[in-house]
Short mmCIF file of C-alpha atoms in Angstrom, two decimals:
data_model
loop_
_atom_site.label_atom_id
_atom_site.label_comp_id
_atom_site.label_asym_id
_atom_site.label_seq_id
_atom_site.Cartn_x
_atom_site.Cartn_y
_atom_site.Cartn_z
CA MET U 705 18.24 -42.34 -30.21
CA ALA U 706 19.46 -40.12 -27.30
CA GLU U 707 17.41 -40.01 -23.86
CA THR U 708 14.39 -37.50 -23.98
CA SER U 709 15.25 -34.87 -21.28
CA SER U 710 13.38 -34.77 -18.36
CA LEU U 711 10.85 -31.38 -17.19
CA ALA U 712 13.97 -30.32 -14.29
CA GLU U 713 16.49 -31.20 -17.07
CA THR U 714 14.95 -29.01 -19.41
CA TYR U 715 14.90 -25.79 -16.86
CA PHE U 716 17.30 -26.13 -16.07
CA GLU U 717 19.83 -26.85 -19.08
CA ARG U 718 20.35 -22.95 -19.78
CA TYR U 719 22.79 -22.92 -16.44
CA ARG U 720 24.88 -26.28 -17.26
CA GLU U 721 27.63 -23.86 -17.61
CA ILE U 722 27.59 -22.26 -14.62
CA ILE U 723 27.03 -25.12 -12.66
CA PRO U 724 29.90 -26.95 -10.98
CA SER U 725 29.77 -31.38 -12.08
CA TYR U 726 26.49 -30.21 -13.76
CA GLU U 727 25.33 -33.98 -14.51
CA GLU U 728 25.85 -34.42 -10.60
CA PHE U 729 23.63 -31.97 -10.14
CA LEU U 730 20.82 -33.40 -12.04
CA ARG U 731 21.33 -36.51 -10.47
CA ALA U 732 21.01 -34.59 -6.84
CA LEU U 733 17.63 -33.33 -7.30
CA SER U 734 16.12 -36.86 -7.32
CA GLN U 735 17.80 -36.58 -3.57
CA PRO U 736 15.02 -34.79 -1.18
CA LEU U 737 17.38 -32.31 0.45
CA PRO U 738 18.14 -33.35 4.17
CA LEU U 739 16.57 -32.26 6.79
CA TYR U 740 17.98 -30.31 9.67
CA PHE U 741 17.12 -28.54 12.79
CA ARG U 742 18.81 -25.39 14.72
CA LEU U 743 18.83 -25.86 18.66
CA ASN U 744 17.46 -22.78 20.01
CA THR U 745 20.28 -22.20 22.92
CA LEU U 746 18.77 -19.38 24.06
CA LYS U 747 16.84 -21.85 26.11
CA LEU U 748 19.46 -25.01 25.97
CA ARG U 749 22.96 -25.23 25.27
CA ASP U 750 23.61 -28.97 25.66
CA PRO U 751 22.14 -30.58 22.74
CA GLU U 752 21.71 -34.02 24.99
CA ARG U 753 18.53 -33.91 26.12
CA VAL U 754 17.01 -33.08 22.36
CA ILE U 755 19.44 -35.16 20.55
CA LYS U 756 17.45 -38.46 23.08
CA GLY U 757 14.09 -37.41 23.07
CA LEU U 758 13.96 -37.41 19.42
CA GLY U 759 15.85 -40.03 19.61
CA ARG U 760 12.56 -41.81 21.16
CA GLN U 761 10.80 -40.83 19.34
CA GLY U 762 12.86 -42.49 16.36
CA PHE U 763 14.81 -39.68 15.08
CA GLN U 764 18.41 -40.36 14.74
CA VAL U 765 20.35 -36.76 15.26
CA ARG U 766 23.82 -35.64 14.58
CA PRO U 767 25.75 -31.89 14.65
CA VAL U 768 26.72 -31.27 11.55
CA GLU U 769 30.68 -30.00 12.13
CA THR U 770 30.73 -27.10 10.09
CA ILE U 771 27.90 -25.14 11.93
CA PRO U 772 27.54 -24.34 15.18
CA TRP U 773 23.80 -25.06 17.25
CA PHE U 774 23.04 -27.11 13.84
CA PHE U 775 22.19 -30.55 13.46
CA GLN U 776 21.11 -33.45 10.88
CA VAL U 777 17.86 -35.66 11.45
CA GLU U 778 16.76 -38.70 10.01
CA PRO U 779 14.45 -40.02 8.60
CA ARG U 780 14.59 -36.06 6.29
CA GLU U 781 10.97 -37.30 5.36
CA VAL U 782 9.26 -36.25 8.74
CA SER U 783 7.80 -33.84 10.28
CA LEU U 784 9.41 -32.66 13.67
CA GLY U 785 6.61 -29.95 14.21
CA ASN U 786 5.01 -32.67 16.41
CA THR U 787 7.46 -33.78 17.96
CA ASP U 788 8.03 -32.38 22.04
CA GLU U 789 11.01 -30.58 21.26
CA TYR U 790 9.49 -28.31 18.68
CA TYR U 791 6.48 -27.61 21.10
CA LEU U 792 8.54 -26.25 23.67
CA GLY U 793 10.96 -24.13 21.16
CA LEU U 794 14.16 -26.11 21.88
CA ILE U 795 14.31 -26.87 18.70
CA TYR U 796 14.21 -24.76 15.08
CA PRO U 797 14.04 -26.78 11.56
CA MET U 798 15.36 -24.94 8.84
CA THR U 799 17.92 -25.86 5.84
CA LEU U 800 21.15 -25.89 7.11
CA SER U 801 22.15 -22.75 3.72
CA SER U 802 19.31 -20.65 5.67
CA ALA U 803 21.74 -20.02 8.81
CA LEU U 804 24.69 -18.91 6.20
CA PRO U 805 23.37 -14.60 5.65
CA VAL U 806 23.56 -14.43 9.53
CA TYR U 807 26.80 -15.21 9.01
CA ALA U 808 27.50 -12.64 6.15
CA LEU U 809 25.68 -11.10 8.46
CA ASP U 810 28.30 -11.24 11.45
CA PRO U 811 25.47 -9.38 14.01
CA GLN U 812 26.59 -8.28 17.31
CA PRO U 813 24.63 -7.32 20.63
CA GLY U 814 23.14 -3.73 21.03
CA GLU U 815 23.08 -3.31 17.25
CA LEU U 816 19.55 -2.23 15.33
CA ILE U 817 18.51 -4.51 12.33
CA LEU U 818 16.05 -4.38 10.47
CA ASP U 819 14.99 -7.80 9.07
CA LEU U 820 13.23 -6.80 6.29
CA CYS U 821 11.26 -9.58 4.99
CA ALA U 822 11.76 -11.47 7.45
CA ALA U 823 8.62 -14.13 7.68
CA PRO U 824 8.07 -17.02 9.49
CA GLY U 825 11.38 -15.96 10.93
CA SER U 826 14.30 -18.64 10.75
CA LYS U 827 16.88 -15.75 9.76
CA THR U 828 15.52 -13.55 12.55
CA THR U 829 15.63 -15.91 15.43
CA GLN U 830 18.97 -17.01 14.52
CA ILE U 831 20.29 -13.72 15.00
CA ALA U 832 18.18 -13.45 18.16
CA GLN U 833 20.29 -17.14 19.29
CA TRP U 834 24.02 -14.97 17.96
CA THR U 835 22.93 -11.75 20.26
CA GLU U 836 21.75 -13.61 23.29
CA ASP U 837 19.36 -11.85 22.42
CA GLN U 838 20.36 -9.09 22.95
CA ALA U 839 20.28 -7.14 18.57
CA VAL U 840 17.98 -5.09 19.00
CA ILE U 841 16.39 -6.07 15.82
CA VAL U 842 13.47 -5.29 13.75
CA ALA U 843 11.68 -8.08 11.71
CA ASN U 844 8.79 -7.20 9.28
CA ASP U 845 6.72 -8.99 6.35
CA LYS U 846 4.15 -7.63 4.23
CA ARG U 847 2.12 -9.91 4.69
CA LEU U 848 0.34 -10.44 7.97
CA ASP U 849 -1.22 -14.37 7.94
CA ARG U 850 3.03 -14.89 7.83
CA ILE U 851 4.01 -12.57 10.06
CA THR U 852 1.69 -13.70 12.26
CA ALA U 853 3.93 -17.21 11.78
CA LEU U 854 6.50 -15.11 12.73
CA VAL U 855 5.37 -13.92 15.88
CA ALA U 856 3.88 -17.91 16.78
CA ASN U 857 8.25 -18.31 16.23
CA LEU U 858 9.06 -15.88 18.05
CA ARG U 859 6.71 -17.00 21.61
CA ARG U 860 7.42 -20.46 20.67
CA LEU U 861 11.72 -19.70 21.03
CA GLY U 862 11.06 -17.13 23.72
CA VAL U 863 13.23 -14.34 22.19
CA ALA U 864 12.20 -10.87 23.08
CA CYS U 865 14.76 -8.07 21.28
CA VAL U 866 11.98 -8.01 17.97
CA ALA U 867 9.59 -6.01 17.47
CA THR U 868 7.67 -7.05 14.57
CA THR U 869 5.94 -4.76 11.27
CA VAL U 870 3.68 -4.55 8.26
CA TYR U 871 5.03 -2.79 5.42
CA ARG U 872 5.70 -3.26 1.81
CA GLY U 873 9.73 -4.05 1.87
CA GLU U 874 10.23 -1.11 -0.89
CA GLN U 875 7.97 1.39 0.85
CA PHE U 876 9.69 0.56 4.57
CA PRO U 877 9.62 4.02 6.17
CA LEU U 878 12.84 5.58 6.02
CA GLY U 879 14.02 7.97 9.46
CA ILE U 880 15.87 5.03 10.97
CA ASN U 881 19.49 3.86 10.39
CA PHE U 882 20.01 0.33 11.00
CA ASP U 883 23.48 -0.97 11.89
CA LYS U 884 22.52 -4.09 9.66
CA VAL U 885 19.54 -5.08 7.37
CA LEU U 886 19.29 -8.27 6.01
CA VAL U 887 17.05 -9.09 2.73
CA ASP U 888 16.29 -12.68 2.64
CA ALA U 889 14.24 -11.78 -1.00
CA PRO U 890 10.95 -13.52 -2.21
CA CYS U 891 12.87 -15.81 -5.12
CA SER U 892 12.24 -18.28 -7.47
CA GLY U 893 13.40 -20.32 -5.17
CA GLU U 894 14.99 -22.82 -7.82
CA GLY U 895 17.92 -23.56 -4.69
CA ARG U 896 14.83 -26.33 -3.52
CA TYR U 897 13.22 -27.64 -6.75
CA ARG U 898 13.27 -30.96 -7.00
CA LYS U 899 12.88 -33.61 -9.46
CA GLY U 900 9.78 -36.35 -9.14
CA TYR U 901 9.67 -39.52 -10.61
CA GLU U 902 8.88 -38.50 -13.92
CA GLY U 903 11.55 -36.29 -14.24
CA GLU U 904 8.33 -33.48 -12.92
CA LEU U 905 9.88 -30.35 -10.77
CA LEU U 906 8.83 -30.17 -7.63
CA PHE U 907 8.25 -27.37 -5.89
CA GLN U 908 8.23 -25.18 -8.07
CA LYS U 909 6.57 -21.57 -7.36
CA GLU U 910 3.88 -20.97 -9.46
CA GLY U 911 2.82 -17.37 -10.46
CA HIS U 912 4.17 -14.53 -13.16
CA THR U 913 5.14 -11.79 -10.79
CA ASN U 914 8.38 -9.60 -12.02
CA LEU U 915 10.57 -11.14 -8.76
CA PRO U 916 14.00 -9.31 -9.96
CA ALA U 917 11.69 -5.38 -10.10
CA ILE U 918 10.62 -6.81 -6.52
CA GLN U 919 14.27 -7.92 -5.55
CA LYS U 920 15.71 -3.71 -6.67
CA GLY U 921 13.08 -2.05 -5.31
CA LEU U 922 13.78 -4.44 -1.86
CA ILE U 923 17.62 -3.90 -2.35
CA VAL U 924 17.75 -0.31 -3.05
CA ARG U 925 15.20 0.65 -0.08
CA ALA U 926 17.46 -1.82 2.46
CA TYR U 927 21.10 0.40 1.08
CA ASP U 928 18.71 3.52 2.30
CA LEU U 929 17.83 2.54 5.35
CA LEU U 930 20.98 1.75 6.58
CA LYS U 931 23.60 4.42 8.68
CA PRO U 932 26.55 5.29 6.56
CA GLY U 933 29.24 2.54 7.10
CA GLY U 934 26.54 -0.13 7.72
CA ILE U 935 26.24 -3.54 6.56
CA LEU U 936 23.48 -5.23 4.15
CA VAL U 937 23.45 -8.90 2.97
CA TYR U 938 21.63 -10.02 0.13
CA SER U 939 20.20 -13.55 -0.07
CA THR U 940 18.25 -15.46 -2.07
CA CYS U 941 17.14 -18.94 -2.26
CA THR U 942 17.95 -19.72 -6.36
CA VAL U 943 20.81 -19.99 -8.62
CA ASN U 944 19.12 -17.56 -11.01
CA PRO U 945 21.47 -14.55 -12.18
CA GLU U 946 18.42 -12.20 -12.43
CA GLU U 947 17.72 -12.21 -9.64
CA ASN U 948 21.34 -12.51 -7.27
CA GLU U 949 23.97 -10.16 -9.47
CA ALA U 950 22.14 -8.11 -11.34
CA VAL U 951 20.14 -7.14 -8.56
CA VAL U 952 22.96 -6.78 -6.95
CA ASP U 953 24.72 -5.14 -10.07
CA TYR U 954 20.90 -2.75 -10.09
CA LEU U 955 22.74 -1.31 -6.79
CA LEU U 956 25.86 -0.77 -6.96
CA ARG U 957 24.73 1.53 -9.89
CA LYS U 958 22.42 3.17 -8.37
CA ARG U 959 24.60 3.85 -4.98
CA GLN U 960 27.79 4.02 -2.95
CA ALA U 961 28.14 0.79 -2.62
CA GLU U 962 30.63 -2.27 -1.40
CA VAL U 963 31.26 -5.71 -1.97
CA LEU U 964 32.40 -7.02 1.20
CA ALA U 965 34.33 -10.85 1.11
CA TRP U 966 33.00 -12.62 3.77
CA ASP U 967 33.91 -16.26 4.56
CA PRO U 968 31.34 -18.12 5.07
CA PRO U 969 31.86 -22.43 6.40
CA LEU U 970 29.74 -24.18 3.56
CA PRO U 971 31.65 -24.64 -0.30
CA SER U 972 30.82 -21.85 -1.60
CA HIS U 973 31.43 -20.50 -5.11
CA ALA U 974 32.40 -16.74 -6.64
CA GLY U 975 29.61 -14.78 -7.09
CA LEU U 976 29.48 -13.58 -11.81
CA THR U 977 30.68 -11.25 -13.42
CA GLU U 978 28.51 -12.04 -16.95
CA TRP U 979 25.03 -13.63 -17.63
CA GLU U 980 23.88 -14.14 -20.98
CA GLY U 981 25.94 -11.36 -22.89
CA ARG U 982 25.55 -8.88 -19.87
CA PRO U 983 28.28 -7.91 -18.11
CA PHE U 984 28.40 -7.39 -14.21
CA HIS U 985 30.27 -5.46 -11.88
CA PRO U 986 33.44 -7.65 -10.90
CA ASP U 987 33.89 -7.30 -7.71
CA LEU U 988 30.58 -9.24 -7.76
CA THR U 989 32.83 -11.85 -7.72
CA LYS U 990 32.51 -11.62 -3.31
CA ALA U 991 29.38 -12.42 -3.77
CA ARG U 992 28.70 -16.21 -2.91
CA ARG U 993 27.11 -19.35 -4.51
CA PHE U 994 25.87 -21.76 -3.29
CA TYR U 995 24.90 -25.27 -4.69
CA ALA U 996 22.23 -27.97 -3.52
CA HIS U 997 23.86 -31.02 -4.82
CA GLU U 998 27.76 -29.24 -3.07
CA ILE U 999 26.37 -28.38 0.43
CA GLN U 1000 23.66 -31.08 1.16
CA ALA U 1001 20.98 -27.98 1.38
CA VAL U 1002 18.81 -25.76 -0.64
CA GLY U 1003 21.09 -23.75 -2.90
CA PHE U 1004 22.24 -20.16 -1.69
CA PHE U 1005 23.40 -17.34 -2.64
CA VAL U 1006 24.69 -14.18 -0.43
CA ALA U 1007 25.98 -10.47 -1.25
CA LYS U 1008 27.79 -8.18 1.77
CA LEU U 1009 27.47 -5.25 0.95
CA ARG U 1010 28.34 -1.72 2.62
CA ARG U 1011 27.05 1.49 2.85
CA THR U 1012 30.55 3.85 1.87
CA ALA U 1013 28.43 7.32 2.00
CA MET I 473 -11.46 -14.41 -6.96
CA LYS I 474 -8.90 -12.99 -5.13
CA LYS I 475 -8.50 -13.97 -1.88
CA GLU I 476 -8.47 -11.34 1.07
CA ARG I 477 -6.06 -10.75 2.49
CA LYS I 478 -6.02 -9.71 6.98
CA LYS I 479 -4.46 -5.58 6.35
CA MET I 480 -2.84 -4.53 9.58
CA ASP I 481 -4.20 -2.75 12.12
CA PRO I 482 -3.93 1.28 10.89
CA ARG I 483 -4.08 2.64 15.15
CA ALA I 484 -1.58 -0.25 16.09
CA THR I 485 1.46 1.47 18.12
CA TRP I 486 4.01 1.15 20.25
CA PRO I 487 3.07 -0.17 23.72
CA ARG I 488 4.46 2.06 26.77
CA PRO I 489 7.23 1.75 28.65
CA VAL I 490 6.08 1.09 32.24
CA THR I 491 6.86 3.73 35.28
CA GLU I 492 10.06 2.17 37.65
CA GLU I 493 7.22 2.18 40.41
CA GLU I 494 5.41 -0.73 38.05
CA ARG I 495 8.90 -2.40 37.24
CA ALA I 496 10.13 -2.65 40.30
CA GLN I 497 6.15 -4.17 41.75
CA ILE I 498 6.73 -6.84 38.46
CA LEU I 499 10.68 -7.62 39.46
CA GLN I 500 9.61 -7.77 43.18
CA TYR I 501 6.31 -10.20 42.33
CA LEU I 502 8.22 -12.53 39.90
CA GLU I 503 10.87 -13.16 42.64
CA GLU I 504 8.25 -13.82 45.47
CA ARG I 505 6.30 -16.27 43.57
CA PHE I 506 8.61 -17.29 41.45
CA GLY I 507 12.12 -17.22 43.23
CA PHE I 508 13.61 -15.12 39.63
CA SER I 509 16.73 -12.66 40.37
CA PRO I 510 15.93 -9.02 39.23
CA ALA I 511 19.50 -9.62 37.87
CA LEU I 512 18.01 -11.94 34.82
CA PHE I 513 15.46 -8.92 33.81
CA GLU I 514 18.48 -6.36 33.95
CA PRO I 515 18.75 -6.15 30.36
CA TYR I 516 15.73 -6.04 29.48
CA GLU I 517 12.60 -3.35 30.00
CA PHE I 518 8.69 -4.18 30.78
CA LEU I 519 6.05 -2.25 28.10
CA SER I 520 3.01 -2.06 28.89
CA THR I 521 -0.49 -3.03 26.83
CA ALA I 522 -4.35 -2.91 27.85
CA LYS I 523 -4.03 -6.03 29.31
CA ASN I 524 -0.23 -7.39 29.47
CA TYR I 525 3.11 -6.96 30.00
CA TRP I 526 6.02 -7.22 27.20
CA LEU I 527 9.53 -8.70 27.88
CA PHE I 528 12.03 -6.28 25.59
CA ALA I 529 15.34 -5.75 24.56
CA HIS I 530 17.08 -2.09 25.76
CA THR I 531 17.77 0.49 23.39
CA PRO I 532 18.76 4.03 23.03
CA HIS I 533 16.99 3.65 20.15
CA ARG I 534 13.07 2.57 21.59
CA GLU I 535 12.23 6.35 20.90
CA ALA I 536 12.86 6.54 17.32
CA LEU I 537 11.66 3.26 16.35
CA ALA I 538 7.83 4.41 18.49
CA ARG I 539 8.73 7.75 16.56
CA VAL I 540 8.51 6.30 13.11
CA LEU I 541 6.93 2.73 13.09
CA ARG I 542 3.39 1.32 13.13
CA VAL I 543 4.77 -2.21 15.23
CA GLN I 544 2.55 -5.42 15.28
CA THR I 545 4.39 -6.42 18.33
CA ALA I 546 7.18 -5.73 20.63
CA GLY I 547 8.84 -8.40 22.46
CA LEU I 548 7.96 -10.85 24.33
CA LEU I 549 4.60 -11.16 25.78
CA PHE I 550 4.80 -12.04 29.36
CA LEU I 551 3.04 -11.29 31.19
CA ARG I 552 -1.36 -11.49 31.83
CA LYS I 553 -3.29 -9.73 33.57
CA VAL I 554 -5.99 -11.68 35.13
CA SER I 555 -8.54 -10.75 37.69
CA GLY I 556 -6.09 -8.29 39.16
CA TYR I 557 -3.00 -11.43 39.23
CA LEU I 558 -0.30 -11.60 37.29
CA LYS I 559 -0.33 -14.76 34.93
CA PRO I 560 3.51 -15.54 33.35
CA THR I 561 2.96 -16.23 30.04
CA THR I 562 3.35 -19.95 28.53
CA ALA I 563 6.44 -18.58 26.48
CA ALA I 564 7.72 -15.93 29.45
CA LEU I 565 8.13 -19.72 31.36
CA GLN I 566 10.09 -22.33 29.13
CA ARG I 567 12.29 -19.65 27.86
CA PHE I 568 12.76 -18.02 31.99
CA GLY I 569 11.46 -21.25 34.41
CA ARG I 570 14.62 -23.59 34.12
CA LEU I 571 15.59 -20.88 36.30
CA ALA I 572 12.93 -20.08 38.93
CA THR I 573 13.72 -21.31 42.50
CA ARG I 574 10.06 -21.50 43.78
CA ASN I 575 6.80 -22.70 43.23
CA VAL I 576 8.15 -25.18 40.37
CA LEU I 577 5.42 -28.18 40.19
CA ASP I 578 7.28 -31.57 39.11
CA LEU I 579 4.69 -33.81 37.10
CA ASP I 580 5.20 -37.20 36.21
CA ARG I 581 4.25 -37.55 32.33
CA PHE I 582 1.12 -39.26 32.84
CA THR I 583 0.03 -36.53 35.76
CA LEU I 584 1.24 -34.14 33.00
CA ASP I 585 -0.82 -35.58 29.63
CA ARG I 586 -4.15 -36.00 31.68
CA LEU I 587 -3.86 -32.25 32.70
CA ARG I 588 -3.88 -30.79 29.18
CA LEU I 589 -5.80 -33.85 28.13
CA GLU I 590 -8.81 -32.88 31.26
CA LYS I 591 -7.90 -29.16 31.55
CA LYS I 592 -8.19 -29.67 36.04
CA ILE I 593 -7.53 -32.52 37.65
CA PRO I 594 -7.46 -32.90 41.42
CA PHE I 595 -4.48 -32.52 43.00
CA THR I 596 -2.60 -31.92 46.38
CA ALA I 597 0.25 -30.57 46.57
CA GLU I 598 2.72 -28.68 49.91
CA LEU I 599 2.50 -25.17 47.47
CA GLU I 600 1.06 -21.74 47.41
CA THR I 601 -2.25 -21.56 45.79
CA GLY I 602 -1.13 -19.52 42.68
CA TYR I 603 0.18 -19.49 40.42
CA VAL I 604 2.76 -22.53 39.70
CA ILE I 605 5.46 -23.10 37.16
CA LEU I 606 4.92 -26.71 35.48
CA ARG I 607 8.53 -29.15 35.01
CA CYS I 608 8.22 -32.09 33.46
CA GLU I 609 11.29 -34.48 33.21
CA GLY I 610 13.66 -31.49 33.83
CA ASP I 611 11.66 -29.09 30.91
CA ILE I 612 9.62 -26.39 31.64
CA TRP I 613 5.84 -26.47 30.17
CA GLY I 614 4.21 -23.30 31.12
CA CYS I 615 1.28 -22.34 33.58
CA ALA I 616 -0.96 -23.74 36.36
CA LEU I 617 -3.28 -22.53 39.11
CA TYR I 618 -2.94 -24.77 42.05
CA LEU I 619 -5.76 -23.96 44.43
CA PRO I 620 -6.21 -26.78 47.36
CA GLY I 621 -7.21 -30.06 46.36
CA LYS I 622 -6.43 -28.91 42.04
CA LEU I 623 -4.87 -28.32 39.77
CA ILE I 624 -6.03 -25.66 36.89
CA SER I 625 -4.22 -25.82 33.25
CA TYR I 626 -2.69 -22.60 31.26
CA LEU I 627 -0.98 -24.76 28.49
CA PRO I 628 -2.61 -23.92 24.95
#
């Protein structure tokens, strides 16, 4: 008799053809995701202090070779939020793949950058750190309670180059031409789904929001906020092509944008040019897909675009 | 029932940039009290709200940003104006405190924990009266007020 599929397996079945090593992907769903943190180099560049300090509290810390200033921590089930290192703003716990959009953005000191869906601030603070606190970042989120969490993180890390705003991303005021805009869009979060002991899906988002509609609104507004030649990075932590390639494809049909190739520090796959019979722009192969079982972190999608007009 | 969400304050405005004179006063205070080199703050400007000074990266875009956007916060809350004195915030000291050369108070872990718990402890040291930077095992924790015979915590 065939084994009954778990809820998790049934859920991901529609992606069987696009997820590489699909069986391995399913097996990996049962494993808890590794825990990582970023060292806050605005305060500290020598990781020894943090490695020793966390070591005294029972954590084993080892650097991630491919991404500077990132460290993997065991045991992964224990929160870092109660440690001195967290309180003092020496570390920012975040998943490894969350660093990828900032890699694609390649922020430089002096640039004017908008992080359109910023809270709780992992990427905002990473941009600040990458630019030595010398890019000017507008960090926006549509909810004030989430901005409060963002501001707490900015304060904890000692970031001085960020102004925070509360607008609906799709309606962010026009009138400033940003050098770069990051849209780390609200998404279904499939990249972080795990399988529970009984095959149920963990971390599944509730609700019936039309996410692709929101994402399309965000990406078009982000484009309109760019200076000509400016860079737009669109990212999600979901596998779903309707929230990824279809959204970028929508922008390419509505505006004069160009998909750029970029060189990610983790194993990746080309974006799709077709999904369920619907073709996408051929340049979408330059967008990158990251799968949880290949990178030992939350699955991600990142597209880098340039405004050409 | 629909959850009530806090809305942004429609009066939110960009904080006022300080005058040259005000900036000079702030830098002089930071140098005299804590030994912070003024050069440290060259990439930044100070913005003022009613009771606070904020540190924000220098940018030619500030006026455009102020014209178009209603901001919630701009930069790092840096100094509070407390009854005529300037008190550095925990966030400011945790970021820049390791570059201070004056009025840095080294505490052992036991004393630091006691101060955090009791908020005010009997204490005598060779220090100028006023705000001091708390350091423990090389880490900067924040600010305290030293008065003859006692130490008052400003740690959150």
